[in-house]
Amino acid sequence: TGAGLRAGDKVALLSSNMPNWGISYFAVTSAGMVAVPILPDFSDEELDMIIEHSEARALLVSDKLFTKLSKETIGRLNVVVRTKNLGVIAQQVHAQGSTAVPKPDDLAVIIYTSGTTSKPKGVMLTHRNVVSDVKAVLQRIVPTVDDVFLSFLPLSHTFERTGGYYLPIAAGSCVAYARSVPLLAEDLKTVRPTVLVSVPRIYERVHAKLLEKLSPTPWKMQLYEAAQNKGWARFCVAQGLPAPQADDNKAAGWMAALPWPLLQALVAKPLLAQFGGRVRVAVSGGAPLSPTIARCFLGRWATCRPPPGGHCAALVNRRRALSRDQPVTATTSSSSLPLSFFATFAYALAYFAVTSNRAPIDNSLPMPRDSPFRGHSYVRHQRRFAGTLDESRRVRDTADVGL
């Protein structure tokens, strides 16, 4: 606050993942200020635009990303702080500021969309939005103080920040930060996480490498198919899903007759070892997870024997549910912990987690004639975002998302 910052001021956070990212974020929001986390892969021009558009008065930035900003942008800020050591890089204002304890409906964070379909927009989330979303996740996934998360997705993205930051902090779990995506395979084996929050692309890469390694050898592919099919059948029985078709076992040949304990030892456990060997919950979000990939991992993980004191692993897809009507709750005989497939819009624009307790839909609410959401359903829920920042610095008339 020695740079004249006050409660309600915006503070931009432009940094790669590191422990000080989380420390900085909580320092900002707990002081009653508004965090503006920015995706590192925005262009130089977009970074300057977002910092100006958000009216940020301060910036926390990592060394590499600092070089992408213009001198004009740096000159407009009260203070610029280096995230690596929290040292001051530049300071234009020397004055005493103030802090305040935030209230539930106070603005907590402004998230700028990726801009893939249009110009990036600032989505405003309150403290109530954030906390209620974490509570919704805790109804389905309950981490413990013994759990270890491995964070490698950008913390500036709301999906990682919810599943890999808010959630473990709320549960008192440990978070380790990966060195980089190229070194992720090594870090998985070193850290040996128990909870993995990822995007479909990571699971797709593992699946592709498996097929690349096994396909040249027919008997290995048969073993792979046998383990997947038998594991998937066991999962379907446990969840009350329709039994797989008998034709599914043709690719496995005679190996389809092998007992599950043998298939588990030869295929399931080596696959789990690629993720460190301790994963009990794997989350996929941000994009649809294909049924092929889901079946591959569920067929091997959902029925794996848990580590001592642990629980069986299952895949939680935050974007696409197996059942179109109801989420599927995955439980095992060795654990009372509910694991589920549940749908959500993981994008910052929606920031809305759909759980088994669906938000009430009210179609009787008035809709402005010029509203872009006209013709869609209104959703009244405490996890709906508070609005967006438009070009004229006014909040949109509509704070309800049409689904």
mmCIF file of C-alpha atoms in Angstrom:
data_model
loop_
_atom_site.group_PDB
_atom_site.id
_atom_site.type_symbol
_atom_site.label_atom_id
_atom_site.label_comp_id
_atom_site.label_asym_id
_atom_site.label_seq_id
_atom_site.Cartn_x
_atom_site.Cartn_y
_atom_site.Cartn_z
ATOM 1 C CA THR A 1 0.000 0.000 0.000
ATOM 2 C CA GLY A 2 3.044 2.276 -0.084
ATOM 3 C CA ALA A 3 2.270 2.980 -3.738
ATOM 4 C CA GLY A 4 -1.050 4.673 -3.059
ATOM 5 C CA LEU A 5 -3.177 1.603 -3.722
ATOM 6 C CA ARG A 6 -6.596 1.400 -2.104
ATOM 7 C CA ALA A 7 -9.333 -1.194 -1.710
ATOM 8 C CA GLY A 8 -11.152 -1.610 -5.021
ATOM 9 C CA ASP A 9 -8.097 -0.809 -7.139
ATOM 10 C CA LYS A 10 -7.186 -3.260 -9.878
ATOM 11 C CA VAL A 11 -3.870 -5.098 -9.742
ATOM 12 C CA ALA A 12 -2.735 -7.030 -12.825
ATOM 13 C CA LEU A 13 -0.937 -10.348 -12.392
ATOM 14 C CA LEU A 14 1.143 -11.438 -15.381
ATOM 15 C CA SER A 15 3.370 -14.332 -14.443
ATOM 16 C CA SER A 16 4.263 -17.942 -15.006
ATOM 17 C CA ASN A 17 3.204 -20.470 -12.355
ATOM 18 C CA MET A 18 5.149 -20.296 -9.118
ATOM 19 C CA PRO A 19 4.395 -20.187 -5.369
ATOM 20 C CA ASN A 20 4.626 -16.390 -5.398
ATOM 21 C CA TRP A 21 1.797 -16.283 -7.955
ATOM 22 C CA GLY A 22 -0.583 -17.606 -5.330
ATOM 23 C CA ILE A 23 0.897 -15.456 -2.573
ATOM 24 C CA SER A 24 0.490 -12.352 -4.738
ATOM 25 C CA TYR A 25 -3.064 -13.220 -5.733
ATOM 26 C CA PHE A 26 -4.227 -13.709 -2.148
ATOM 27 C CA ALA A 27 -2.386 -10.593 -1.010
ATOM 28 C CA VAL A 28 -4.332 -8.570 -3.569
ATOM 29 C CA THR A 29 -7.786 -10.065 -2.999
ATOM 30 C CA SER A 30 -7.552 -10.257 0.804
ATOM 31 C CA ALA A 31 -6.698 -6.543 0.860
ATOM 32 C CA GLY A 32 -9.977 -5.748 -0.870
ATOM 33 C CA MET A 33 -8.329 -5.039 -4.202
ATOM 34 C CA VAL A 34 -9.278 -6.655 -7.513
ATOM 35 C CA ALA A 35 -6.926 -9.132 -9.158
ATOM 36 C CA VAL A 36 -6.576 -9.124 -12.944
ATOM 37 C CA PRO A 37 -4.770 -12.379 -13.867
ATOM 38 C CA ILE A 38 -3.623 -12.285 -17.494
ATOM 39 C CA LEU A 39 -2.858 -15.265 -19.742
ATOM 40 C CA PRO A 40 0.867 -15.271 -20.630
ATOM 41 C CA ASP A 41 0.198 -16.189 -24.279
ATOM 42 C CA PHE A 42 -1.543 -12.915 -25.168
ATOM 43 C CA SER A 43 0.311 -10.825 -27.748
ATOM 44 C CA ASP A 44 2.317 -7.755 -26.693
ATOM 45 C CA GLU A 45 -0.428 -5.459 -27.975
ATOM 46 C CA GLU A 46 -3.152 -7.411 -26.174
ATOM 47 C CA LEU A 47 -1.234 -7.283 -22.893
ATOM 48 C CA ASP A 48 -0.947 -3.501 -23.117
ATOM 49 C CA MET A 49 -4.633 -3.249 -24.033
ATOM 50 C CA ILE A 50 -5.805 -5.443 -21.138
ATOM 51 C CA ILE A 51 -3.762 -3.575 -18.536
ATOM 52 C CA GLU A 52 -5.103 -0.253 -19.803
ATOM 53 C CA HIS A 53 -8.688 -1.462 -20.255
ATOM 54 C CA SER A 54 -8.846 -2.959 -16.762
ATOM 55 C CA GLU A 55 -7.564 0.327 -15.294
ATOM 56 C CA ALA A 56 -4.939 -1.608 -13.338
ATOM 57 C CA ARG A 57 -2.890 0.620 -11.069
ATOM 58 C CA ALA A 58 -0.261 -1.980 -10.216
ATOM 59 C CA LEU A 59 1.368 -4.989 -11.840
ATOM 60 C CA LEU A 60 2.967 -8.177 -10.557
ATOM 61 C CA VAL A 61 5.032 -9.668 -13.371
ATOM 62 C CA SER A 62 7.632 -12.347 -14.078
ATOM 63 C CA ASP A 63 10.907 -11.407 -15.740
ATOM 64 C CA LYS A 64 10.278 -12.918 -19.170
ATOM 65 C CA LEU A 65 6.812 -11.400 -19.544
ATOM 66 C CA PHE A 66 7.936 -7.974 -18.343
ATOM 67 C CA THR A 67 9.861 -7.524 -21.602
ATOM 68 C CA LYS A 68 6.627 -7.827 -23.609
ATOM 69 C CA LEU A 69 5.136 -4.659 -22.128
ATOM 70 C CA SER A 70 5.553 -1.184 -23.595
ATOM 71 C CA LYS A 71 7.241 1.657 -21.705
ATOM 72 C CA GLU A 72 3.982 3.613 -21.891
ATOM 73 C CA THR A 73 2.146 0.847 -20.033
ATOM 74 C CA ILE A 74 4.806 0.628 -17.327
ATOM 75 C CA GLY A 75 4.796 4.395 -16.937
ATOM 76 C CA ARG A 76 1.048 4.516 -16.226
ATOM 77 C CA LEU A 77 1.259 2.113 -13.266
ATOM 78 C CA ASN A 78 1.738 3.146 -9.656
ATOM 79 C CA VAL A 79 4.104 0.274 -9.045
ATOM 80 C CA VAL A 80 5.498 -2.804 -10.823
ATOM 81 C CA VAL A 81 6.598 -5.779 -8.674
ATOM 82 C CA ARG A 82 8.676 -8.774 -9.702
ATOM 83 C CA THR A 83 6.889 -12.021 -8.788
ATOM 84 C CA LYS A 84 10.103 -14.023 -8.434
ATOM 85 C CA ASN A 85 11.281 -12.181 -5.316
ATOM 86 C CA LEU A 86 8.476 -9.614 -4.781
ATOM 87 C CA GLY A 87 10.961 -6.821 -5.341
ATOM 88 C CA VAL A 88 9.952 -3.465 -6.835
ATOM 89 C CA ILE A 89 10.929 -3.003 -10.499
ATOM 90 C CA ALA A 90 9.440 0.461 -10.995
ATOM 91 C CA GLN A 91 7.386 2.842 -8.851
ATOM 92 C CA GLN A 92 5.758 6.076 -9.967
ATOM 93 C CA VAL A 93 3.668 6.831 -6.878
ATOM 94 C CA HIS A 94 4.916 7.043 -3.288
ATOM 95 C CA ALA A 95 1.898 7.494 -1.030
ATOM 96 C CA GLN A 96 0.113 5.638 1.730
ATOM 97 C CA GLY A 97 -2.823 3.570 0.528
ATOM 98 C CA SER A 98 -5.438 1.531 2.367
ATOM 99 C CA THR A 99 -6.925 -1.941 2.579
ATOM 100 C CA ALA A 100 -10.320 -3.358 3.514
ATOM 101 C CA VAL A 101 -11.774 -6.740 4.359
ATOM 102 C CA PRO A 102 -13.733 -7.770 1.242
ATOM 103 C CA LYS A 103 -17.443 -8.553 1.423
ATOM 104 C CA PRO A 104 -19.035 -11.509 -0.412
ATOM 105 C CA ASP A 105 -20.443 -9.384 -3.227
ATOM 106 C CA ASP A 106 -17.329 -7.250 -3.671
ATOM 107 C CA LEU A 107 -15.452 -7.711 -6.912
ATOM 108 C CA ALA A 108 -12.604 -10.218 -6.493
ATOM 109 C CA VAL A 109 -11.191 -10.803 -9.945
ATOM 110 C CA ILE A 110 -11.503 -9.717 -13.572
ATOM 111 C CA ILE A 111 -10.705 -12.458 -16.067
ATOM 112 C CA TYR A 112 -10.032 -11.631 -19.678
ATOM 113 C CA THR A 113 -11.282 -14.201 -22.164
ATOM 114 C CA SER A 114 -8.839 -15.714 -24.628
ATOM 115 C CA GLY A 115 -10.196 -13.625 -27.495
ATOM 116 C CA THR A 116 -10.396 -16.571 -29.908
ATOM 117 C CA THR A 117 -13.800 -15.488 -31.232
ATOM 118 C CA SER A 118 -13.629 -11.750 -30.584
ATOM 119 C CA LYS A 119 -11.714 -9.098 -28.724
ATOM 120 C CA PRO A 120 -10.819 -10.165 -25.148
ATOM 121 C CA LYS A 121 -13.518 -9.229 -22.645
ATOM 122 C CA GLY A 122 -13.135 -8.676 -18.913
ATOM 123 C CA VAL A 123 -15.380 -11.012 -16.937
ATOM 124 C CA MET A 124 -16.068 -9.839 -13.387
ATOM 125 C CA LEU A 125 -16.298 -12.350 -10.540
ATOM 126 C CA THR A 126 -17.174 -11.596 -6.936
ATOM 127 C CA HIS A 127 -15.837 -13.308 -3.837
ATOM 128 C CA ARG A 128 -19.194 -15.074 -3.571
ATOM 129 C CA ASN A 129 -18.740 -16.443 -7.115
ATOM 130 C CA VAL A 130 -15.348 -17.895 -6.259
ATOM 131 C CA VAL A 131 -16.286 -19.406 -2.900
ATOM 132 C CA SER A 132 -19.554 -20.907 -4.144
ATOM 133 C CA ASP A 133 -17.770 -22.583 -7.036
ATOM 134 C CA VAL A 134 -15.236 -24.143 -4.672
ATOM 135 C CA LYS A 135 -18.087 -25.351 -2.449
ATOM 136 C CA ALA A 136 -19.749 -26.933 -5.487
ATOM 137 C CA VAL A 137 -16.561 -28.805 -6.380
ATOM 138 C CA LEU A 138 -16.151 -29.971 -2.782
ATOM 139 C CA GLN A 139 -19.516 -31.695 -3.054
ATOM 140 C CA ARG A 140 -17.951 -34.011 -5.647
ATOM 141 C CA ILE A 141 -14.226 -34.059 -4.947
ATOM 142 C CA VAL A 142 -12.985 -33.893 -1.365
ATOM 143 C CA PRO A 143 -9.195 -33.484 -1.165
ATOM 144 C CA THR A 144 -7.462 -34.123 2.128
ATOM 145 C CA VAL A 145 -4.391 -32.737 3.851
ATOM 146 C CA ASP A 146 -2.511 -35.772 2.552
ATOM 147 C CA ASP A 147 -3.254 -35.018 -1.098
ATOM 148 C CA VAL A 148 -0.638 -33.597 -3.441
ATOM 149 C CA PHE A 149 -1.608 -31.548 -6.508
ATOM 150 C CA LEU A 150 0.750 -30.917 -9.426
ATOM 151 C CA SER A 151 0.032 -27.548 -11.032
ATOM 152 C CA PHE A 152 1.131 -27.032 -14.622
ATOM 153 C CA LEU A 153 -1.789 -25.280 -16.362
ATOM 154 C CA PRO A 154 -1.700 -21.441 -16.315
ATOM 155 C CA LEU A 155 -3.016 -20.127 -12.995
ATOM 156 C CA SER A 156 -4.336 -17.140 -14.906
ATOM 157 C CA HIS A 157 -6.986 -19.478 -16.353
ATOM 158 C CA THR A 158 -10.068 -19.909 -14.171
ATOM 159 C CA PHE A 159 -10.078 -23.703 -14.578
ATOM 160 C CA GLU A 160 -6.635 -24.212 -13.066
ATOM 161 C CA ARG A 161 -7.186 -21.531 -10.465
ATOM 162 C CA THR A 162 -10.363 -23.258 -9.263
ATOM 163 C CA GLY A 163 -9.193 -26.882 -9.395
ATOM 164 C CA GLY A 164 -5.492 -26.442 -8.741
ATOM 165 C CA TYR A 165 -5.398 -23.424 -6.432
ATOM 166 C CA TYR A 166 -8.622 -22.554 -4.576
ATOM 167 C CA LEU A 167 -9.566 -26.213 -4.074
ATOM 168 C CA PRO A 168 -6.321 -27.491 -2.492
ATOM 169 C CA ILE A 169 -6.043 -24.395 -0.313
ATOM 170 C CA ALA A 170 -9.614 -24.889 0.907
ATOM 171 C CA ALA A 171 -8.784 -28.505 1.764
ATOM 172 C CA GLY A 172 -5.316 -27.882 3.202
ATOM 173 C CA SER A 173 -3.662 -29.976 0.496
ATOM 174 C CA CYS A 174 -0.149 -29.555 -0.897
ATOM 175 C CA VAL A 175 0.519 -28.020 -4.328
ATOM 176 C CA ALA A 176 3.720 -28.597 -6.293
ATOM 177 C CA TYR A 177 4.489 -26.534 -9.395
ATOM 178 C CA ALA A 178 5.777 -28.235 -12.520
ATOM 179 C CA ARG A 179 8.898 -26.795 -14.111
ATOM 180 C CA SER A 180 7.340 -26.746 -17.574
ATOM 181 C CA VAL A 181 5.024 -28.765 -19.808
ATOM 182 C CA PRO A 182 7.952 -30.374 -21.710
ATOM 183 C CA LEU A 183 9.286 -31.622 -18.349
ATOM 184 C CA LEU A 184 5.861 -32.680 -17.087
ATOM 185 C CA ALA A 185 6.516 -36.416 -17.546
ATOM 186 C CA GLU A 186 9.564 -36.177 -15.282
ATOM 187 C CA ASP A 187 7.806 -33.994 -12.726
ATOM 188 C CA LEU A 188 4.883 -36.436 -12.502
ATOM 189 C CA LYS A 189 7.241 -39.231 -11.501
ATOM 190 C CA THR A 190 9.133 -37.002 -9.077
ATOM 191 C CA VAL A 191 6.188 -35.317 -7.349
ATOM 192 C CA ARG A 192 3.876 -38.356 -7.602
ATOM 193 C CA PRO A 193 0.629 -36.360 -7.283
ATOM 194 C CA THR A 194 -2.555 -37.875 -5.888
ATOM 195 C CA VAL A 195 -4.811 -35.351 -7.656
ATOM 196 C CA LEU A 196 -4.235 -34.306 -11.255
ATOM 197 C CA VAL A 197 -6.053 -31.355 -12.826
ATOM 198 C CA SER A 198 -5.500 -31.340 -16.566
ATOM 199 C CA VAL A 199 -6.939 -30.653 -19.989
ATOM 200 C CA PRO A 200 -7.870 -33.338 -22.546
ATOM 201 C CA ARG A 201 -4.728 -32.651 -24.560
ATOM 202 C CA ILE A 202 -2.477 -34.143 -21.867
ATOM 203 C CA TYR A 203 -4.488 -37.369 -21.697
ATOM 204 C CA GLU A 204 -4.567 -37.474 -25.497
ATOM 205 C CA ARG A 205 -0.764 -37.235 -25.633
ATOM 206 C CA VAL A 206 -0.356 -40.105 -23.180
ATOM 207 C CA HIS A 207 -2.866 -42.169 -25.143
ATOM 208 C CA ALA A 208 -1.108 -41.425 -28.445
ATOM 209 C CA LYS A 209 2.278 -42.419 -27.030
ATOM 210 C CA LEU A 210 0.798 -45.646 -25.705
ATOM 211 C CA LEU A 211 -0.554 -46.586 -29.126
ATOM 212 C CA GLU A 212 2.694 -45.578 -30.813
ATOM 213 C CA LYS A 213 4.652 -47.843 -28.478
ATOM 214 C CA LEU A 214 2.285 -50.811 -28.570
ATOM 215 C CA SER A 215 0.972 -50.868 -32.140
ATOM 216 C CA PRO A 216 4.093 -52.415 -33.742
ATOM 217 C CA THR A 217 3.613 -55.523 -31.571
ATOM 218 C CA PRO A 218 0.243 -57.274 -32.128
ATOM 219 C CA TRP A 219 0.243 -59.237 -28.879
ATOM 220 C CA LYS A 220 0.891 -56.058 -26.851
ATOM 221 C CA MET A 221 -2.044 -54.360 -28.549
ATOM 222 C CA GLN A 222 -4.226 -57.351 -27.719
ATOM 223 C CA LEU A 223 -3.141 -57.142 -24.093
ATOM 224 C CA TYR A 224 -3.902 -53.415 -24.116
ATOM 225 C CA GLU A 225 -7.375 -54.007 -25.555
ATOM 226 C CA ALA A 226 -8.088 -56.811 -23.097
ATOM 227 C CA ALA A 227 -7.193 -54.664 -20.091
ATOM 228 C CA GLN A 228 -9.196 -51.715 -21.358
ATOM 229 C CA ASN A 229 -12.291 -53.760 -22.170
ATOM 230 C CA LYS A 230 -12.308 -55.711 -18.921
ATOM 231 C CA GLY A 231 -11.644 -52.623 -16.849
ATOM 232 C CA TRP A 232 -14.362 -50.708 -18.687
ATOM 233 C CA ALA A 233 -16.834 -53.546 -18.133
ATOM 234 C CA ARG A 234 -16.077 -53.503 -14.403
ATOM 235 C CA PHE A 235 -16.580 -49.754 -14.345
ATOM 236 C CA CYS A 236 -19.941 -50.042 -16.123
ATOM 237 C CA VAL A 237 -21.139 -52.635 -13.623
ATOM 238 C CA ALA A 238 -20.076 -50.447 -10.690
ATOM 239 C CA GLN A 239 -21.914 -47.443 -12.155
ATOM 240 C CA GLY A 240 -25.027 -49.271 -13.307
ATOM 241 C CA LEU A 241 -24.294 -48.435 -16.941
ATOM 242 C CA PRO A 242 -25.257 -50.666 -19.879
ATOM 243 C CA ALA A 243 -22.872 -53.571 -20.338
ATOM 244 C CA PRO A 244 -20.383 -53.218 -23.221
ATOM 245 C CA GLN A 245 -21.104 -55.075 -26.445
ATOM 246 C CA ALA A 246 -19.576 -58.514 -26.827
ATOM 247 C CA ASP A 247 -17.957 -57.397 -30.081
ATOM 248 C CA ASP A 248 -15.718 -55.042 -28.087
ATOM 249 C CA ASN A 249 -13.537 -58.004 -27.111
ATOM 250 C CA LYS A 250 -12.722 -59.107 -30.661
ATOM 251 C CA ALA A 251 -9.586 -56.947 -30.874
ATOM 252 C CA ALA A 252 -8.287 -58.553 -27.678
ATOM 253 C CA GLY A 253 -8.444 -62.069 -29.112
ATOM 254 C CA TRP A 254 -7.770 -64.896 -26.699
ATOM 255 C CA MET A 255 -6.367 -62.437 -24.148
ATOM 256 C CA ALA A 256 -9.916 -61.330 -23.390
ATOM 257 C CA ALA A 257 -10.096 -64.425 -21.205
ATOM 258 C CA LEU A 258 -7.228 -63.298 -18.944
ATOM 259 C CA PRO A 259 -8.266 -62.509 -15.355
ATOM 260 C CA TRP A 260 -8.412 -58.879 -14.257
ATOM 261 C CA PRO A 261 -5.692 -59.135 -11.544
ATOM 262 C CA LEU A 262 -3.215 -60.216 -14.212
ATOM 263 C CA LEU A 263 -4.310 -57.507 -16.660
ATOM 264 C CA GLN A 264 -4.147 -54.958 -13.879
ATOM 265 C CA ALA A 265 -0.568 -55.891 -13.044
ATOM 266 C CA LEU A 266 0.567 -55.996 -16.682
ATOM 267 C CA VAL A 267 -1.242 -52.917 -18.040
ATOM 268 C CA ALA A 268 -3.176 -50.808 -15.514
ATOM 269 C CA LYS A 269 -0.434 -50.311 -12.957
ATOM 270 C CA PRO A 270 2.286 -49.455 -15.522
ATOM 271 C CA LEU A 271 -0.053 -46.820 -17.009
ATOM 272 C CA LEU A 272 -0.722 -45.333 -13.582
ATOM 273 C CA ALA A 273 3.034 -45.310 -12.968
ATOM 274 C CA GLN A 274 3.423 -42.828 -15.848
ATOM 275 C CA PHE A 275 1.528 -40.352 -13.658
ATOM 276 C CA GLY A 276 3.580 -41.117 -10.562
ATOM 277 C CA GLY A 277 1.635 -44.151 -9.385
ATOM 278 C CA ARG A 278 -0.480 -42.404 -6.734
ATOM 279 C CA VAL A 279 -3.184 -40.583 -8.711
ATOM 280 C CA ARG A 280 -6.583 -41.199 -7.129
ATOM 281 C CA VAL A 281 -8.500 -38.406 -8.864
ATOM 282 C CA ALA A 282 -7.842 -37.158 -12.389
ATOM 283 C CA VAL A 283 -9.752 -34.128 -13.641
ATOM 284 C CA SER A 284 -10.236 -33.126 -17.267
ATOM 285 C CA GLY A 285 -11.664 -29.741 -18.182
ATOM 286 C CA GLY A 286 -11.577 -26.762 -20.517
ATOM 287 C CA ALA A 287 -12.673 -28.787 -23.558
ATOM 288 C CA PRO A 288 -14.605 -31.993 -24.352
ATOM 289 C CA LEU A 289 -12.910 -35.270 -23.461
ATOM 290 C CA SER A 290 -13.508 -37.846 -26.171
ATOM 291 C CA PRO A 291 -15.218 -41.119 -25.155
ATOM 292 C CA THR A 292 -12.220 -43.042 -26.507
ATOM 293 C CA ILE A 293 -9.785 -41.297 -24.168
ATOM 294 C CA ALA A 294 -12.173 -41.495 -21.209
ATOM 295 C CA ARG A 295 -12.677 -45.197 -21.763
ATOM 296 C CA CYS A 296 -8.916 -45.779 -22.007
ATOM 297 C CA PHE A 297 -8.168 -44.285 -18.601
ATOM 298 C CA LEU A 298 -11.342 -45.343 -16.818
ATOM 299 C CA GLY A 299 -10.811 -48.900 -17.988
ATOM 300 C CA ARG A 300 -7.467 -48.935 -16.219
ATOM 301 C CA TRP A 301 -7.842 -46.457 -13.370
ATOM 302 C CA ALA A 302 -11.369 -46.699 -12.015
ATOM 303 C CA THR A 303 -10.750 -50.165 -10.680
ATOM 304 C CA CYS A 304 -7.105 -49.866 -9.684
ATOM 305 C CA ARG A 305 -6.310 -50.934 -6.145
ATOM 306 C CA PRO A 306 -5.798 -47.766 -4.075
ATOM 307 C CA PRO A 307 -2.510 -47.046 -2.317
ATOM 308 C CA PRO A 308 -2.445 -47.571 1.476
ATOM 309 C CA GLY A 309 -4.855 -45.105 3.040
ATOM 310 C CA GLY A 310 -5.893 -43.843 -0.393
ATOM 311 C CA HIS A 311 -8.762 -44.202 -2.791
ATOM 312 C CA CYS A 312 -9.234 -45.572 -6.262
ATOM 313 C CA ALA A 313 -8.601 -43.261 -9.162
ATOM 314 C CA ALA A 314 -11.328 -42.087 -11.467
ATOM 315 C CA LEU A 315 -11.558 -39.526 -14.206
ATOM 316 C CA VAL A 316 -13.675 -36.462 -13.522
ATOM 317 C CA ASN A 317 -14.681 -34.684 -16.703
ATOM 318 C CA ARG A 318 -15.704 -31.099 -15.963
ATOM 319 C CA ARG A 319 -16.963 -30.503 -19.489
ATOM 320 C CA ARG A 320 -18.868 -33.528 -20.687
ATOM 321 C CA ALA A 321 -20.973 -36.049 -18.800
ATOM 322 C CA LEU A 322 -21.324 -39.696 -19.739
ATOM 323 C CA SER A 323 -25.040 -39.379 -19.160
ATOM 324 C CA ARG A 324 -26.870 -36.573 -20.917
ATOM 325 C CA ASP A 325 -29.502 -36.469 -18.198
ATOM 326 C CA GLN A 326 -27.700 -37.003 -14.924
ATOM 327 C CA PRO A 327 -24.098 -36.921 -13.734
ATOM 328 C CA VAL A 328 -22.540 -40.285 -12.999
ATOM 329 C CA THR A 329 -21.181 -40.634 -9.479
ATOM 330 C CA ALA A 330 -18.213 -42.988 -9.400
ATOM 331 C CA THR A 331 -17.684 -44.756 -6.103
ATOM 332 C CA THR A 332 -15.678 -47.812 -5.186
ATOM 333 C CA SER A 333 -16.047 -50.489 -2.565
ATOM 334 C CA SER A 334 -12.793 -49.362 -0.989
ATOM 335 C CA SER A 335 -13.816 -45.741 -0.584
ATOM 336 C CA SER A 336 -16.810 -43.678 0.409
ATOM 337 C CA LEU A 337 -15.408 -40.685 -1.490
ATOM 338 C CA PRO A 338 -17.783 -39.688 -4.297
ATOM 339 C CA LEU A 339 -16.090 -39.071 -7.633
ATOM 340 C CA SER A 340 -18.212 -37.851 -10.491
ATOM 341 C CA PHE A 341 -18.488 -36.955 -14.100
ATOM 342 C CA PHE A 342 -20.203 -33.606 -14.097
ATOM 343 C CA ALA A 343 -20.626 -30.990 -16.782
ATOM 344 C CA THR A 344 -19.433 -27.437 -16.562
ATOM 345 C CA PHE A 345 -18.556 -24.470 -18.706
ATOM 346 C CA ALA A 346 -14.898 -24.249 -17.744
ATOM 347 C CA TYR A 347 -14.437 -21.057 -19.687
ATOM 348 C CA ALA A 348 -14.102 -17.799 -17.772
ATOM 349 C CA LEU A 349 -17.131 -16.287 -19.519
ATOM 350 C CA ALA A 350 -19.487 -18.713 -17.855
ATOM 351 C CA TYR A 351 -17.636 -19.667 -14.663
ATOM 352 C CA PHE A 352 -20.545 -21.866 -13.761
ATOM 353 C CA ALA A 353 -20.183 -25.379 -12.343
ATOM 354 C CA VAL A 354 -23.168 -27.632 -12.956
ATOM 355 C CA THR A 355 -23.590 -30.154 -10.173
ATOM 356 C CA SER A 356 -26.335 -32.581 -9.325
ATOM 357 C CA ASN A 357 -28.167 -29.696 -7.658
ATOM 358 C CA ARG A 358 -28.950 -27.745 -10.812
ATOM 359 C CA ALA A 359 -29.550 -23.994 -10.650
ATOM 360 C CA PRO A 360 -33.205 -22.985 -10.984
ATOM 361 C CA ILE A 361 -34.101 -21.705 -14.434
ATOM 362 C CA ASP A 362 -36.541 -18.799 -14.654
ATOM 363 C CA ASN A 363 -37.851 -17.986 -18.129
ATOM 364 C CA SER A 364 -40.245 -15.314 -16.873
ATOM 365 C CA LEU A 365 -37.591 -12.673 -16.256
ATOM 366 C CA PRO A 366 -37.721 -9.604 -18.510
ATOM 367 C CA MET A 367 -35.159 -9.530 -21.338
ATOM 368 C CA PRO A 368 -34.033 -6.249 -22.962
ATOM 369 C CA ARG A 369 -34.822 -6.173 -26.677
ATOM 370 C CA ASP A 370 -31.204 -5.473 -27.585
ATOM 371 C CA SER A 371 -29.758 -8.133 -25.289
ATOM 372 C CA PRO A 372 -27.383 -10.564 -27.038
ATOM 373 C CA PHE A 373 -28.905 -13.323 -24.884
ATOM 374 C CA ARG A 374 -32.472 -12.750 -26.059
ATOM 375 C CA GLY A 375 -34.168 -16.090 -26.807
ATOM 376 C CA HIS A 376 -32.063 -17.995 -24.275
ATOM 377 C CA SER A 377 -32.857 -19.164 -20.760
ATOM 378 C CA TYR A 378 -31.985 -17.047 -17.761
ATOM 379 C CA VAL A 379 -30.121 -18.717 -14.914
ATOM 380 C CA ARG A 380 -30.280 -17.234 -11.453
ATOM 381 C CA HIS A 381 -27.457 -18.645 -9.360
ATOM 382 C CA GLN A 382 -24.811 -17.416 -6.963
ATOM 383 C CA ARG A 383 -22.104 -18.743 -9.288
ATOM 384 C CA ARG A 384 -23.161 -16.577 -12.234
ATOM 385 C CA PHE A 385 -20.606 -13.901 -12.987
ATOM 386 C CA ALA A 386 -21.246 -10.270 -12.076
ATOM 387 C CA GLY A 387 -20.972 -8.860 -15.604
ATOM 388 C CA THR A 388 -18.344 -7.765 -18.105
ATOM 389 C CA LEU A 389 -16.344 -4.615 -18.694
ATOM 390 C CA ASP A 390 -17.299 -3.096 -22.042
ATOM 391 C CA GLU A 391 -15.437 -0.541 -24.137
ATOM 392 C CA SER A 392 -17.270 2.411 -22.560
ATOM 393 C CA ARG A 393 -16.348 1.217 -19.024
ATOM 394 C CA ARG A 394 -19.956 0.351 -18.231
ATOM 395 C CA VAL A 395 -21.179 -2.957 -16.889
ATOM 396 C CA ARG A 396 -23.534 -4.800 -19.238
ATOM 397 C CA ASP A 397 -27.237 -4.648 -18.473
ATOM 398 C CA THR A 398 -27.438 -8.400 -18.311
ATOM 399 C CA ALA A 399 -25.689 -10.325 -15.553
ATOM 400 C CA ASP A 400 -27.374 -13.617 -16.413
ATOM 401 C CA VAL A 401 -25.873 -16.070 -18.861
ATOM 402 C CA GLY A 402 -28.011 -17.700 -21.540
ATOM 403 C CA LEU A 403 -27.193 -21.384 -21.741
#
